[in-house]
mmCIF file of C-alpha atoms in Angstrom:
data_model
loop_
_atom_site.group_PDB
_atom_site.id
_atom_site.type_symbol
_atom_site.label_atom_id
_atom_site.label_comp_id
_atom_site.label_asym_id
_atom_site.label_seq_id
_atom_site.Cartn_x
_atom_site.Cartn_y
_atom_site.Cartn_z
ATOM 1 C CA UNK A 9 -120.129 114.487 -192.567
ATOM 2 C CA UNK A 10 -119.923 118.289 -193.267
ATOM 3 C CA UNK A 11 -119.811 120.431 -189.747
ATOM 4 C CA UNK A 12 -122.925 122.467 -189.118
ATOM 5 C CA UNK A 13 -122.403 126.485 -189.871
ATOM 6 C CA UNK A 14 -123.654 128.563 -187.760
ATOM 7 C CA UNK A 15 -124.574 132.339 -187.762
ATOM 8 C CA UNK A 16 -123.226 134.228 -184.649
ATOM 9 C CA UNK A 17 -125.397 135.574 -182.869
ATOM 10 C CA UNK A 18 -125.829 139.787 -182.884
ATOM 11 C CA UNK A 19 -124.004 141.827 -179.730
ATOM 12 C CA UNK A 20 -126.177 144.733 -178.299
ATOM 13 C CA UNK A 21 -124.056 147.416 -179.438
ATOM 14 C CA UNK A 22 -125.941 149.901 -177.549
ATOM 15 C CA UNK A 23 -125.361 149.916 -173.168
ATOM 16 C CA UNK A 24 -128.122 151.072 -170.909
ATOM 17 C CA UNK A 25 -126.892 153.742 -168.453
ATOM 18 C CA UNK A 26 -127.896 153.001 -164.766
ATOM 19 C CA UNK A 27 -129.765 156.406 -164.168
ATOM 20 C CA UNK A 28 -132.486 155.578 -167.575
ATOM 21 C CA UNK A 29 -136.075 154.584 -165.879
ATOM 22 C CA UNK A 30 -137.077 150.951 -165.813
ATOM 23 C CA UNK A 31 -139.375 151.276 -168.357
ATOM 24 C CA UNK A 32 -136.510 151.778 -171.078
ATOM 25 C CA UNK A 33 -134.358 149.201 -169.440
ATOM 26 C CA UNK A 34 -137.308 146.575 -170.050
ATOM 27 C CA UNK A 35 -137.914 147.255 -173.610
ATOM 28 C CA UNK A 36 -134.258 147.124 -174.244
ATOM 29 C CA UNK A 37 -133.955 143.710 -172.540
ATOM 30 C CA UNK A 38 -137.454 142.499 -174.457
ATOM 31 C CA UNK A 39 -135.603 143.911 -178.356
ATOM 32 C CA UNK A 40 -132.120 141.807 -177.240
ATOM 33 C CA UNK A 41 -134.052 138.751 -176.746
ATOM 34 C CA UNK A 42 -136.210 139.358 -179.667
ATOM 35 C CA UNK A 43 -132.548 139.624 -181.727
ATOM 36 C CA UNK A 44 -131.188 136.723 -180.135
ATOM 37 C CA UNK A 45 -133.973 134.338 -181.320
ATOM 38 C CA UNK A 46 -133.975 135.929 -184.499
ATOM 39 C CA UNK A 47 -130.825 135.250 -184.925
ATOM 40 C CA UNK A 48 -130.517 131.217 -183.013
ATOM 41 C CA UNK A 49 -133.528 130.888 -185.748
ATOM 42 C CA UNK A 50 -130.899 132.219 -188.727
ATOM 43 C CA UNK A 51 -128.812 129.646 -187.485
ATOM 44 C CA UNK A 52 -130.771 126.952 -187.272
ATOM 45 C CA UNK A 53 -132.429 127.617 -191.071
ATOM 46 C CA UNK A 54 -128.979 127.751 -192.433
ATOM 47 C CA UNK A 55 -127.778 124.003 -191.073
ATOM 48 C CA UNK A 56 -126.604 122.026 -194.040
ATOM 49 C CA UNK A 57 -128.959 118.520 -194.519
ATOM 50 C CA UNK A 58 -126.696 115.633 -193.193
ATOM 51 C CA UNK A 59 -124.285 114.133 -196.232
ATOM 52 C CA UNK A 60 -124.523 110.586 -197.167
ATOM 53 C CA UNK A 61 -121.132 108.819 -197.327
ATOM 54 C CA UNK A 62 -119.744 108.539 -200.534
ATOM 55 C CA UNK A 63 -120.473 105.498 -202.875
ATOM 56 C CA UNK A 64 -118.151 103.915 -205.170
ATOM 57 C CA UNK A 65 -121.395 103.795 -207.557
ATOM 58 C CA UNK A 66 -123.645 106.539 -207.103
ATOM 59 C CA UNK A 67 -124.354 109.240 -204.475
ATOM 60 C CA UNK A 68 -126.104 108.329 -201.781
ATOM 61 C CA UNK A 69 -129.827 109.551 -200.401
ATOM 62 C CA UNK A 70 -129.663 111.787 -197.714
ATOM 63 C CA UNK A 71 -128.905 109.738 -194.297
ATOM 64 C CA UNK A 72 -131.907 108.829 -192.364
ATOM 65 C CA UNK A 73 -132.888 109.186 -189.145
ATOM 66 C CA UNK A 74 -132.540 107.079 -186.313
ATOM 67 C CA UNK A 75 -134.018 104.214 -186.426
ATOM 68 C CA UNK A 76 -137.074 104.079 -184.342
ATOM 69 C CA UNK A 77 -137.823 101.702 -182.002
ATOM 70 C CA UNK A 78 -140.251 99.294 -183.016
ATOM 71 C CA UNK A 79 -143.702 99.423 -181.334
ATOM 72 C CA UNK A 80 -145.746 95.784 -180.745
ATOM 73 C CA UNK A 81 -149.116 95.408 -179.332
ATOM 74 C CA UNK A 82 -149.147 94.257 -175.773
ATOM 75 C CA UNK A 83 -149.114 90.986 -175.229
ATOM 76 C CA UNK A 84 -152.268 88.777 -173.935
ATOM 77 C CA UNK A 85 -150.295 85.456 -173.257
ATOM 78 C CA UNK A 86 -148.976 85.075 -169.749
ATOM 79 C CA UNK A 87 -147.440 82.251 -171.034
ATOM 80 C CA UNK A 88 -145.590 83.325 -174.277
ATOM 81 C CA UNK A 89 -142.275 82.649 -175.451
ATOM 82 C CA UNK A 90 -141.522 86.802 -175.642
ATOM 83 C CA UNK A 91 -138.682 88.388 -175.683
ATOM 84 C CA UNK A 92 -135.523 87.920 -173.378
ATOM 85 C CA UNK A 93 -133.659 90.908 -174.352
ATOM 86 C CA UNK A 94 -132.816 93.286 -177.094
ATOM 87 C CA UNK A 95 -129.819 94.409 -178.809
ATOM 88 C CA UNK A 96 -128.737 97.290 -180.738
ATOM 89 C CA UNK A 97 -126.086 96.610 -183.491
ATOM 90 C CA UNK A 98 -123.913 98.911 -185.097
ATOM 91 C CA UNK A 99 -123.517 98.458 -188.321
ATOM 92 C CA UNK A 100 -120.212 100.374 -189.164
ATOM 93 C CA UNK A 101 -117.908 98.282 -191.207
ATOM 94 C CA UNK A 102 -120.230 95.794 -191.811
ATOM 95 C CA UNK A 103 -119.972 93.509 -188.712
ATOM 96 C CA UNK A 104 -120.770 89.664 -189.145
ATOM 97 C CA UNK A 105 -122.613 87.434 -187.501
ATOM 98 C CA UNK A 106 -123.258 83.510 -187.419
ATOM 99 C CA UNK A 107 -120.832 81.132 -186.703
ATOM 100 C CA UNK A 108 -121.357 79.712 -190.030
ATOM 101 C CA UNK A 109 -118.843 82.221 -190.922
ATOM 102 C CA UNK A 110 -118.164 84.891 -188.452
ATOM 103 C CA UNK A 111 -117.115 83.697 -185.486
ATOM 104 C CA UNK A 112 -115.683 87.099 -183.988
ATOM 105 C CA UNK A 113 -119.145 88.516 -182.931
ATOM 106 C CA UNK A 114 -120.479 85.800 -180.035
ATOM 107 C CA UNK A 115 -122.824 87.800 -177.989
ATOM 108 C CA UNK A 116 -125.409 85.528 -177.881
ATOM 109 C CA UNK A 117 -125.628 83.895 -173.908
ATOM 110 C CA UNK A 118 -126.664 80.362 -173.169
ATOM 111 C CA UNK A 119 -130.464 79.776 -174.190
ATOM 112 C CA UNK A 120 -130.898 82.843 -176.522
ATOM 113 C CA UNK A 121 -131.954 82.613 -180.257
ATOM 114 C CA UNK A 122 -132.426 84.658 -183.076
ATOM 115 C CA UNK A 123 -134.967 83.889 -184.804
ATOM 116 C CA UNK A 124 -134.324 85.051 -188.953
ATOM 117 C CA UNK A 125 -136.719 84.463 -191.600
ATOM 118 C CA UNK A 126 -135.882 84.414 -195.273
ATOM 119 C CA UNK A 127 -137.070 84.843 -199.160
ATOM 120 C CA UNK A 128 -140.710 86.848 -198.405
ATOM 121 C CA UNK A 129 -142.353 88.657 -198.455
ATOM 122 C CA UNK A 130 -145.028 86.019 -199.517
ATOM 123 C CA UNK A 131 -149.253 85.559 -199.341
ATOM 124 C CA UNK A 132 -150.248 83.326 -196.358
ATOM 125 C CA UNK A 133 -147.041 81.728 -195.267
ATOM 126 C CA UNK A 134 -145.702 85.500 -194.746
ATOM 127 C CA UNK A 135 -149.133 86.244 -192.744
ATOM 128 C CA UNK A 136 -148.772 82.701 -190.611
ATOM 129 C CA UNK A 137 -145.511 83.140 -189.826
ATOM 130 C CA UNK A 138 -146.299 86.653 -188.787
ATOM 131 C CA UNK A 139 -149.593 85.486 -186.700
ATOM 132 C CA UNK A 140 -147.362 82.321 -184.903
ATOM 133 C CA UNK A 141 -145.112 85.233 -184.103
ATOM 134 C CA UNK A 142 -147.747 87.109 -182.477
ATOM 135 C CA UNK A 143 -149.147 84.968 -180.574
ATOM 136 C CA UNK A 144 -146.012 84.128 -178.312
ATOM 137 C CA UNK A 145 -145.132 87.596 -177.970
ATOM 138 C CA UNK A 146 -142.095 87.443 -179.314
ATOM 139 C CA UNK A 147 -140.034 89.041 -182.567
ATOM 140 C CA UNK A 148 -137.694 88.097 -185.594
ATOM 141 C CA UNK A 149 -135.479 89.793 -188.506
ATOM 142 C CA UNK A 150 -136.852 89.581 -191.954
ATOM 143 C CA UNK A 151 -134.582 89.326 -195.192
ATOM 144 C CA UNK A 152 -137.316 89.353 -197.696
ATOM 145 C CA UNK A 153 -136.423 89.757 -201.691
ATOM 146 C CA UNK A 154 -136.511 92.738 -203.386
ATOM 147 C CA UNK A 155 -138.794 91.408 -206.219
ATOM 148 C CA UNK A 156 -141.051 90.107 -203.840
ATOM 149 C CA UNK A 157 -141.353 93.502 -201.892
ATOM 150 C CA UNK A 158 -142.543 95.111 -205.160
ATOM 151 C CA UNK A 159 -145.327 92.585 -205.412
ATOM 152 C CA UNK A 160 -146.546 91.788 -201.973
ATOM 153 C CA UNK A 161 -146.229 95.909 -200.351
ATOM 154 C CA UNK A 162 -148.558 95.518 -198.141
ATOM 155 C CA UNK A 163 -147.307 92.351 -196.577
ATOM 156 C CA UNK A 164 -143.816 93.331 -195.479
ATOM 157 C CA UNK A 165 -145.308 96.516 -194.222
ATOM 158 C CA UNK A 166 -147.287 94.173 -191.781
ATOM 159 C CA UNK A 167 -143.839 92.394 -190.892
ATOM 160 C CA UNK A 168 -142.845 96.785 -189.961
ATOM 161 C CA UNK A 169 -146.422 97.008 -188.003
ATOM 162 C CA UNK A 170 -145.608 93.896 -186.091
ATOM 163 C CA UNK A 171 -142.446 95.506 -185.259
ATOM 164 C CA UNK A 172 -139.766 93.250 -186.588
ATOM 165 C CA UNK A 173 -136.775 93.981 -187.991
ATOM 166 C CA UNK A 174 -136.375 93.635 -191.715
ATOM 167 C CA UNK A 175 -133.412 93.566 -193.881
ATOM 168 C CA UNK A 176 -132.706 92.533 -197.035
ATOM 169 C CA UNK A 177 -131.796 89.529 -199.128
ATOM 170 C CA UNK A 178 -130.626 90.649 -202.688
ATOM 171 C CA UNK A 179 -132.828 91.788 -205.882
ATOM 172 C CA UNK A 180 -133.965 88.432 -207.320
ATOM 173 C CA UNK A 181 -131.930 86.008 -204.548
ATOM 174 C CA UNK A 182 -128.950 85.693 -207.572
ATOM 175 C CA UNK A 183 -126.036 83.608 -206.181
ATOM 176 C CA UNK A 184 -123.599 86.480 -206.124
ATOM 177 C CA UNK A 185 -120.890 83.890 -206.279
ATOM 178 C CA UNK A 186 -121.962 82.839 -209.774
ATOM 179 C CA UNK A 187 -118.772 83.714 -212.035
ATOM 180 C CA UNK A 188 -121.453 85.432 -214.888
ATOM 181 C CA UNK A 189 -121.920 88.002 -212.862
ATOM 182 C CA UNK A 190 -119.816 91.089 -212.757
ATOM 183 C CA UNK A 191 -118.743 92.938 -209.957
ATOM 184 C CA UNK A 192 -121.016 95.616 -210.741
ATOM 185 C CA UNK A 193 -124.233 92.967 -211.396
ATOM 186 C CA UNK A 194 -123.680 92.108 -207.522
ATOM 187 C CA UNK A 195 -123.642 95.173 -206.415
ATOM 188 C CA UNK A 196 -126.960 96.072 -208.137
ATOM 189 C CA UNK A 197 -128.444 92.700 -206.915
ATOM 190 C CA UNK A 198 -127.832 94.126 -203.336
ATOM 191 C CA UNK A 199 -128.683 97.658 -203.652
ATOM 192 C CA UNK A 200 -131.497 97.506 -205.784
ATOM 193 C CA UNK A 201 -132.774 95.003 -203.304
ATOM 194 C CA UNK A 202 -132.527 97.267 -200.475
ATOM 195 C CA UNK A 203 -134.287 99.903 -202.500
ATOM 196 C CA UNK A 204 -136.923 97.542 -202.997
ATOM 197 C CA UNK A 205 -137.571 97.118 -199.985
ATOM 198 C CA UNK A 206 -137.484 100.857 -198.489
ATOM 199 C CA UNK A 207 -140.427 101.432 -201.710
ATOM 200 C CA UNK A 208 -142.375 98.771 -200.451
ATOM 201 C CA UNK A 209 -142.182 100.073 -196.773
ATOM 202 C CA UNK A 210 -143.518 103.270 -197.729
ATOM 203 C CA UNK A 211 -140.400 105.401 -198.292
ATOM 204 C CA UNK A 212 -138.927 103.727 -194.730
ATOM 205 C CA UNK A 213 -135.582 102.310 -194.659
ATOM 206 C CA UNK A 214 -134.850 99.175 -193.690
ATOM 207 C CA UNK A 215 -131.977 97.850 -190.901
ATOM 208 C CA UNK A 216 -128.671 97.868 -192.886
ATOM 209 C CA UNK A 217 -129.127 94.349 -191.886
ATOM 210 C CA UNK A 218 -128.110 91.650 -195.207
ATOM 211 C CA UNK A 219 -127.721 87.719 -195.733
ATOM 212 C CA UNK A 220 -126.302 86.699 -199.181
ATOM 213 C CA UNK A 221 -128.023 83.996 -201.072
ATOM 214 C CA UNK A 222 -127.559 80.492 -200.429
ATOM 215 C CA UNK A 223 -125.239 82.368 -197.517
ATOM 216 C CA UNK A 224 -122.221 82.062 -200.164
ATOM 217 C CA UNK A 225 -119.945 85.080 -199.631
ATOM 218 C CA UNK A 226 -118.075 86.391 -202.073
ATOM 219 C CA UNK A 227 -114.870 87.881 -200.506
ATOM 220 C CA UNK A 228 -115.269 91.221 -202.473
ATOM 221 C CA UNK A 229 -118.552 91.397 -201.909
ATOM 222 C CA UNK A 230 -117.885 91.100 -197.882
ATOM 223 C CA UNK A 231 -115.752 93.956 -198.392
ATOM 224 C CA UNK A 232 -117.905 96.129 -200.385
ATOM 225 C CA UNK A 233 -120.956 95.370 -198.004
ATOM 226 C CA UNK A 234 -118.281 96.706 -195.221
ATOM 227 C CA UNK A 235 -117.315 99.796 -197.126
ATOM 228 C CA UNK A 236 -121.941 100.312 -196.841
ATOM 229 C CA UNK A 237 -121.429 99.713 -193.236
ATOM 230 C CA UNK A 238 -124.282 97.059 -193.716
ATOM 231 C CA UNK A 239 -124.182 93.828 -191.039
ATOM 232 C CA UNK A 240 -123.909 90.734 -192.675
ATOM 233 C CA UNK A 241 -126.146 87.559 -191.671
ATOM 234 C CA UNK A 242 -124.732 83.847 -191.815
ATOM 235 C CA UNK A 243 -125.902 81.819 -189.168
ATOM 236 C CA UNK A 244 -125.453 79.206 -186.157
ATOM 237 C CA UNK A 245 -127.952 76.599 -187.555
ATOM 238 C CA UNK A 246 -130.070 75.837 -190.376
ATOM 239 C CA UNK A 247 -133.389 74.632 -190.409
ATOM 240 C CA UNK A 248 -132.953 73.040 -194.070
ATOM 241 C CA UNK A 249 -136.844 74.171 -193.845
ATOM 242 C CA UNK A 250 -136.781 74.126 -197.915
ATOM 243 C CA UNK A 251 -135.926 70.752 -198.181
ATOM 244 C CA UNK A 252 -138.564 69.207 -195.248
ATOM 245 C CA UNK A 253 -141.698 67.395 -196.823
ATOM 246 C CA UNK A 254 -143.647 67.998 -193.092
ATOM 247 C CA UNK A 255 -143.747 70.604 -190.383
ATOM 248 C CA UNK A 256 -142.442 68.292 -187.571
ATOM 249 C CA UNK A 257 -139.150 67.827 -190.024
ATOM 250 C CA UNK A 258 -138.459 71.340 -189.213
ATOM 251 C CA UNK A 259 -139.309 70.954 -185.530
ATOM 252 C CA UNK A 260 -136.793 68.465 -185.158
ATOM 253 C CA UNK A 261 -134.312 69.331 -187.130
ATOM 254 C CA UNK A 262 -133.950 72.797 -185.228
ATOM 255 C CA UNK A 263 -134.582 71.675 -181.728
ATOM 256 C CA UNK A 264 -131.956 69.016 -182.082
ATOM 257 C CA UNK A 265 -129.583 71.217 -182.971
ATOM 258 C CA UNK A 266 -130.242 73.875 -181.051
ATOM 259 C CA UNK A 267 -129.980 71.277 -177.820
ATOM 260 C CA UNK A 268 -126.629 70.380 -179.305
ATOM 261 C CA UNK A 269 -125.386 74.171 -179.627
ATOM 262 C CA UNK A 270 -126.929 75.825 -176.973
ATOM 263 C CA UNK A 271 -128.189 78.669 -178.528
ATOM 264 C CA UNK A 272 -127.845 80.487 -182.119
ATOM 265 C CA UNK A 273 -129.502 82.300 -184.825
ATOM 266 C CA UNK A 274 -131.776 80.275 -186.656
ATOM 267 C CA UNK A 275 -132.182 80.811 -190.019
ATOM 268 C CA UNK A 276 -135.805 80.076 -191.444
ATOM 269 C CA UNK A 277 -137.694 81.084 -194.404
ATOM 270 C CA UNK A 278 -141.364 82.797 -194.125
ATOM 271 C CA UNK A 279 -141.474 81.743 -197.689
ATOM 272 C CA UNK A 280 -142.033 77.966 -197.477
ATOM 273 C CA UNK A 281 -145.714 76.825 -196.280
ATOM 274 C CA UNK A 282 -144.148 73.873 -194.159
ATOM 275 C CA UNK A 283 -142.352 76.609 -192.229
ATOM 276 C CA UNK A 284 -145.296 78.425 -191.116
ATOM 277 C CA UNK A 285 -147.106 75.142 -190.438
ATOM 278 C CA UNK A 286 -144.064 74.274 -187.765
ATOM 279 C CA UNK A 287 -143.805 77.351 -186.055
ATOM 280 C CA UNK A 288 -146.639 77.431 -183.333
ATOM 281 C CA UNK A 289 -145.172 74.358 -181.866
ATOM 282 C CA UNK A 290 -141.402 74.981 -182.092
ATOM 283 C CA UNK A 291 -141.715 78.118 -180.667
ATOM 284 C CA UNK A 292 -143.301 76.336 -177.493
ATOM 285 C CA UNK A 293 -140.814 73.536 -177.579
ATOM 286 C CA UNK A 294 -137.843 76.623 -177.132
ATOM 287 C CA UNK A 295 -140.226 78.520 -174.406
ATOM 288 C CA UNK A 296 -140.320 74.533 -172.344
ATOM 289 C CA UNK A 297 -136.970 73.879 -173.333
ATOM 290 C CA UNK A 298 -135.956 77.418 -171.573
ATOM 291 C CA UNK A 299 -134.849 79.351 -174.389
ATOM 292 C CA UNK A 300 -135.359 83.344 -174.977
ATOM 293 C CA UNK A 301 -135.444 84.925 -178.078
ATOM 294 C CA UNK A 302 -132.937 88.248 -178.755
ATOM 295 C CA UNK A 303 -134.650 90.747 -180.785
ATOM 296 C CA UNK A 304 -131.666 92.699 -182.779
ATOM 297 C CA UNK A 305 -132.222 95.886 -183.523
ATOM 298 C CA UNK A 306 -130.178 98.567 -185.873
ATOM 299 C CA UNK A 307 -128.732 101.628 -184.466
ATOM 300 C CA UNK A 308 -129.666 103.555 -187.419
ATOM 301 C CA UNK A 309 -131.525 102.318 -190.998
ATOM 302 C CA UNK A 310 -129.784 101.602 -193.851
ATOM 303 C CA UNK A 311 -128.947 104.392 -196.227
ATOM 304 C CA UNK A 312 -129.405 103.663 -199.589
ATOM 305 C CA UNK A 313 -128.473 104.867 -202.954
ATOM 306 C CA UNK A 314 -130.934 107.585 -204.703
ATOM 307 C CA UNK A 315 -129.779 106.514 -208.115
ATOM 308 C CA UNK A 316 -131.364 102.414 -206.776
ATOM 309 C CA UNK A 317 -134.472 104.277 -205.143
ATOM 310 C CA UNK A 318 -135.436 106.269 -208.378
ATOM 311 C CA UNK A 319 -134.637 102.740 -210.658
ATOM 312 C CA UNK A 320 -136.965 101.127 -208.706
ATOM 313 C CA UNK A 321 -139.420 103.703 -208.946
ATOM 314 C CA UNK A 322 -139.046 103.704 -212.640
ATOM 315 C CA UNK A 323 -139.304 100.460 -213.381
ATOM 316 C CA UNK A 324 -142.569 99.977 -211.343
ATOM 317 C CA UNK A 325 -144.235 102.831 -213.597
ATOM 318 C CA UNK A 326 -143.023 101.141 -216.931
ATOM 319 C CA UNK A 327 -146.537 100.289 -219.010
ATOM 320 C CA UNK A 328 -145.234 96.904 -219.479
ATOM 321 C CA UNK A 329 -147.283 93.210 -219.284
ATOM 322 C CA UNK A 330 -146.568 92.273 -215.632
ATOM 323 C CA UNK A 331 -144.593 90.079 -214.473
ATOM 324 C CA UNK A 332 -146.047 89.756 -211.012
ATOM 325 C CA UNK A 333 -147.380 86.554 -209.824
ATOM 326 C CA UNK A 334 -151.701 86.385 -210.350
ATOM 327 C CA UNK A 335 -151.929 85.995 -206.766
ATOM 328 C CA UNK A 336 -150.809 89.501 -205.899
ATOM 329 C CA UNK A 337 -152.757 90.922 -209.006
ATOM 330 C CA UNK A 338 -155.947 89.381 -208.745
ATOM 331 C CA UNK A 339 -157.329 88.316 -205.430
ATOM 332 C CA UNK A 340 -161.052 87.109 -204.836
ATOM 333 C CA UNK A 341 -162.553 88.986 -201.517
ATOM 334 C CA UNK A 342 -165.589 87.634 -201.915
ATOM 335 C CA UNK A 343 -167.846 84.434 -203.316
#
């Protein structure tokens, strides 16, 4: 990043002599101070914007701010799950967690979760997830799609309101091991889905937080994602949530292995209805069984690519037939 100029700040050239009356030593101290500011002010106005690393694509948007913390309502359940502590995660270099594949980054103690929720943003599993969530006080990270950001908005900027972390989870969830795409085709799938999602937030980054498809990592890919300083998501155990026919599948399948592990981030997808359906009740089997959740939070949001932000943009405007579900096009609100 470029070094701040600064403007130096005027000398009094002119001295006051002892024997001058107060009056003229006032108004010369009241005219220094007036120059000083003037000048601190100069200063200030003339401070370069912060530079965006370079890309190996495009240049980047200017870097964002700090990432707020999240705010959450206050919680009405004496006896909710919660939270047991949070983390803040630097993402330089693209750190890796889940022992899946990274096994370098255990900071996870006995009892804690993460709780990570894939493929939405999607209508009522999204919201159900979101209210089960809610009502045990306690948080998760998001990886929703980019194409599913563009057509549900207004639901992942409930998951922001609620105060969970969201990343992202590719473009259109392409296996970015598949050999038809180039090098350049994954890239797009992953910054064009983190585009996707900063338009649906409102303009608001997202954590530089990422899980690939299918969590298949393509070596290069790893690297690249390193070279974004953007954390990559595997994880400790799977819910296999997609394949269950029932909620209590999912129950059991996550509290058994969770009893066998000990703790572990949890990987879950707000996409799939059985999903929702499960969650009230496992998240008061992990409150009896003496788990805490870990809310992980980003140090700063991700910084995407302005050539990805104003694609995105684009391609929403186009006057084309839409290819958005009916669901988020036409909605009944009333009978």
């Amino acid at each position: 990043m470029e070094a701040d100029r600064t403007t130096a700040t005027p000398r009094l050239v002119a001295g006051f002599k002892f024997k001058e009356n107060k009056m003229r030593i006032a108004a010369g101290l009241i005219f220094a101070g007036a120059v000083s500011l003037l000048a601190s002010s100069a200063a200030w106005s003339q401070t370069p914007p912060a530079k965006g690393a370079a890309s190996p694509q495009a240049a980047a948007a200017p870097a964002p701010a700090a990432a707020p913390a999240p705010t959450r309502p206050p919680c009405n359940n004496p006896n909710a799950l919660g939270i047991g502590r949070t983390v803040e995660i630097d993402t330089t270099g693209g750190p890796g967690f889940g022992f899946e594949h990274f096994k370098e980054l255990d900071f996870l103690r006995d009892k804690e979760v993460v709780l990570t929720f894939d493929d939405g943003p999607w209508p009522v599993n999204t919201p159900a997830v979101l209210k089960a969530l809610a009502e045990e006080c306690t948080t998760g990270i998001f990886f929703p799609i980019g194409k599913h950001a563009t057509y549900y908005p207004e639901i992942l900027k409930q998951v922001m309101a609620a105060g969970h972390s969201i990343g992202s989870h590719t473009w259109s969830h392409a296996a970015l091991v598949n050999k038809k795409l180039n090098e350049q085709q994954r890239k797009d799938e992953i910054e064009k889905g983190f585009s996707a999602v900063k338009w649906a937030l409102g303009g608001k980054a997202p954590a530089p937080f990422f899980r690939f498809p299918a969590l298949q990592h393509p070596p290069e890919m790893v690297t690249y994602l390193g070279t974004r300083n953007i954390a990559i998501f595997s994880c400790d155990l799977d819910s296999f949530d997609f394949k269950a026919s029932k909620a209590q599948t999912i129950i059991d399948n996550v509290m058994r292995k969770v009893e066998k592990n000990g703790k572990g981030i949890i990987l879950m997808h707000d996409f799939q209805k059985h999903t929702a359906e499960a969650l009230p009740e496992l998240l008061k089997k992990l409150k009896a069984g003496g788990y805490k959740v870990v809310a992980m939070r980003a140090k700063a949001p991700v910084q995407t690519i302005a050539q990805y932000d104003e694609d995105i943009v684009k391609d929403l405007k186009l006057p084309t037939v839409s290819s958005r579900p009916v669901s988020s096009v036409v909605q009944t609100i009333s009978e």
